[in-house]
PDB file of C-alpha atoms in Angstrom:
ATOM      1  CA  MET A 287    -219.600 219.781  37.808  1.00 45.00           C
ATOM      2  CA  PRO A 288    -217.956 217.497  35.182  1.00 55.00           C
ATOM      3  CA  GLU A 289    -214.701 219.424  35.535  1.00 58.00           C
ATOM      4  CA  GLU A 290    -214.765 218.703  39.297  1.00 54.00           C
ATOM      5  CA  ILE A 291    -214.971 214.925  38.632  1.00 59.00           C
ATOM      6  CA  ARG A 292    -212.629 214.902  35.734  1.00 65.00           C
ATOM      7  CA  THR A 293    -209.147 213.784  36.470  1.00 69.00           C
ATOM      8  CA  SER A 294    -206.268 213.491  34.233  1.00 81.00           C
ATOM      9  CA  LYS A 295    -204.918 210.294  32.846  1.00 79.00           C
ATOM     10  CA  HIS A 296    -201.699 210.746  34.688  1.00 79.00           C
ATOM     11  CA  ASP A 297    -203.707 211.107  38.028  1.00 83.00           C
ATOM     12  CA  LEU A 298    -205.553 207.914  37.205  1.00 82.00           C
ATOM     13  CA  VAL A 299    -202.440 205.948  36.358  1.00 81.00           C
ATOM     14  CA  ALA A 300    -200.892 207.150  39.678  1.00 84.00           C
ATOM     15  CA  ARG A 301    -203.907 206.124  41.682  1.00 86.00           C
ATOM     16  CA  VAL A 302    -203.929 202.608  40.065  1.00 85.00           C
ATOM     17  CA  ALA A 303    -200.268 202.183  40.734  1.00 87.00           C
ATOM     18  CA  THR A 304    -200.800 203.120  44.364  1.00 89.00           C
ATOM     19  CA  LEU A 305    -203.605 200.640  44.652  1.00 87.00           C
ATOM     20  CA  GLU A 306    -201.499 197.883  42.988  1.00 86.00           C
ATOM     21  CA  LEU A 307    -198.639 198.624  45.559  1.00 86.00           C
ATOM     22  CA  LEU A 308    -201.109 198.429  48.457  1.00 88.00           C
ATOM     23  CA  VAL A 309    -202.501 195.172  47.143  1.00 86.00           C
ATOM     24  CA  ALA A 310    -199.131 193.710  46.750  1.00 84.00           C
ATOM     25  CA  ASP A 311    -198.184 194.728  50.268  1.00 88.00           C
ATOM     26  CA  LEU A 312    -201.409 193.124  51.574  1.00 88.00           C
ATOM     27  CA  VAL A 313    -200.784 189.882  49.786  1.00 86.00           C
ATOM     28  CA  ASP A 314    -197.249 189.848  51.192  1.00 87.00           C
ATOM     29  CA  LEU A 315    -198.560 190.412  54.679  1.00 89.00           C
ATOM     30  CA  LEU A 316    -201.102 187.744  54.313  1.00 88.00           C
ATOM     31  CA  TRP A 317    -198.454 185.257  53.238  1.00 88.00           C
ATOM     32  CA  ARG A 318    -196.684 185.941  56.580  1.00 90.00           C
ATOM     33  CA  ILE A 319    -199.815 185.688  58.610  1.00 93.00           C
ATOM     34  CA  ASP A 320    -201.393 182.535  57.160  1.00 92.00           C
ATOM     35  CA  PRO A 321    -199.283 180.790  54.493  1.00 90.00           C
ATOM     36  CA  ALA A 322    -201.588 177.798  54.361  1.00 91.00           C
ATOM     37  CA  ALA A 323    -204.571 179.920  53.467  1.00 90.00           C
ATOM     38  CA  MET A 324    -202.691 181.761  50.860  1.00 88.00           C
ATOM     39  CA  ASP A 325    -201.455 178.494  49.329  1.00 88.00           C
ATOM     40  CA  GLN A 326    -205.196 177.564  49.068  1.00 90.00           C
ATOM     41  CA  LEU A 327    -205.930 180.866  47.447  1.00 87.00           C
ATOM     42  CA  ALA A 328    -203.143 180.461  44.980  1.00 86.00           C
ATOM     43  CA  LEU A 329    -204.324 176.995  44.103  1.00 87.00           C
ATOM     44  CA  GLU A 330    -207.888 178.310  43.508  1.00 89.00           C
ATOM     45  CA  ALA A 331    -206.545 181.040  41.254  1.00 86.00           C
ATOM     46  CA  ASP A 332    -204.543 178.477  39.248  1.00 85.00           C
ATOM     47  CA  LYS A 333    -207.670 176.252  39.028  1.00 87.00           C
ATOM     48  CA  ASP A 334    -209.842 179.197  37.840  1.00 83.00           C
ATOM     49  CA  LEU A 335    -207.191 180.056  35.190  1.00 81.00           C
ATOM     50  CA  GLN A 336    -207.080 176.463  33.971  1.00 83.00           C
ATOM     51  CA  ILE A 337    -210.866 176.251  33.807  1.00 81.00           C
ATOM     52  CA  GLN A 338    -211.094 179.474  31.774  1.00 75.00           C
ATOM     53  CA  HIS A 339    -208.297 178.363  29.506  1.00 69.00           C
ATOM     54  CA  ASN A 340    -209.623 174.803  28.794  1.00 73.00           C
ATOM     55  CA  ARG A 341    -213.356 175.624  28.472  1.00 69.00           C
ATOM     56  CA  ILE A 342    -215.304 175.931  25.269  1.00 69.00           C
ATOM     57  CA  PRO A 343    -215.233 179.518  24.285  1.00 65.00           C
ATOM     58  CA  LEU A 344    -218.399 181.434  25.261  1.00 63.00           C
ATOM     59  CA  PRO A 345    -220.221 183.440  22.559  1.00 67.00           C
ATOM     60  CA  ALA A 346    -218.859 186.606  23.906  1.00 64.00           C
ATOM     61  CA  GLY A 347    -216.476 188.956  21.984  1.00 67.00           C
ATOM     62  CA  GLU A 348    -212.852 187.954  21.820  1.00 68.00           C
ATOM     63  CA  THR A 349    -211.758 191.104  23.699  1.00 72.00           C
ATOM     64  CA  GLN A 350    -213.992 190.026  26.727  1.00 71.00           C
ATOM     65  CA  ARG A 351    -212.433 186.625  26.757  1.00 72.00           C
ATOM     66  CA  LEU A 352    -208.971 187.997  26.570  1.00 77.00           C
ATOM     67  CA  ARG A 353    -209.689 190.460  29.241  1.00 79.00           C
ATOM     68  CA  LEU A 354    -211.067 187.788  31.584  1.00 78.00           C
ATOM     69  CA  PHE A 355    -208.050 185.565  30.915  1.00 76.00           C
ATOM     70  CA  SER A 356    -205.638 188.326  31.665  1.00 84.00           C
ATOM     71  CA  VAL A 357    -207.399 189.196  35.003  1.00 83.00           C
ATOM     72  CA  LEU A 358    -207.316 185.561  36.028  1.00 81.00           C
ATOM     73  CA  GLN A 359    -203.661 185.272  34.980  1.00 84.00           C
ATOM     74  CA  ASP A 360    -202.829 188.476  36.916  1.00 86.00           C
ATOM     75  CA  ARG A 361    -204.663 187.187  39.981  1.00 82.00           C
ATOM     76  CA  LYS A 362    -202.659 183.920  39.894  1.00 82.00           C
ATOM     77  CA  ARG A 363    -199.412 185.834  39.501  1.00 83.00           C
ATOM     78  CA  LYS A 364    -200.154 188.171  42.344  1.00 82.00           C
ATOM     79  CA  LEU A 365    -201.169 185.324  44.789  1.00 81.00           C
ATOM     80  CA  GLN A 366    -198.023 183.331  44.098  1.00 78.00           C
ATOM     81  CA  HIS A 367    -195.594 183.214  47.066  1.00 74.00           C
ATOM     82  CA  ARG A 368    -192.317 185.127  46.535  1.00 68.00           C
ATOM     83  CA  ARG A 369    -189.928 182.725  48.026  1.00 57.00           C
ATOM     84  CA  GLY A 370    -187.156 185.298  48.229  1.00 51.00           C
ATOM     85  CA  ARG A 371    -189.135 187.559  50.495  1.00 50.00           C
ATOM     86  CA  GLN A 372    -190.190 184.904  53.000  1.00 47.00           C
ATOM     87  CA  GLY A 373    -187.298 185.283  55.377  1.00 46.00           C
ATOM     88  CA  GLU A 374    -187.301 189.218  55.442  1.00 48.00           C
ATOM     89  CA  ALA A 375    -188.406 191.074  58.457  1.00 44.00           C
ATOM     90  CA  ALA A 376    -191.780 192.768  58.468  1.00 39.00           C
TER      91      ALA A 376
END
């Protein structure tokens, strides 16, 4: 059974890349449908990042803090509007 579940590292990388592309397409589509709501999400993502960056460090390990910071930073980056793509056709 473990062999059935096991996947190669290459397969996992391909799956993650596919999911990242789907999320990027979804975010782009949401910008076209409701820019005001996406602006609000982007502001919230920026606020979350600032809170995490400015807070007193929790007694967790440094790796967990860095991981949380990178996740929040990535969320902010992905939610930012790509101005150059705004005028393109769907």
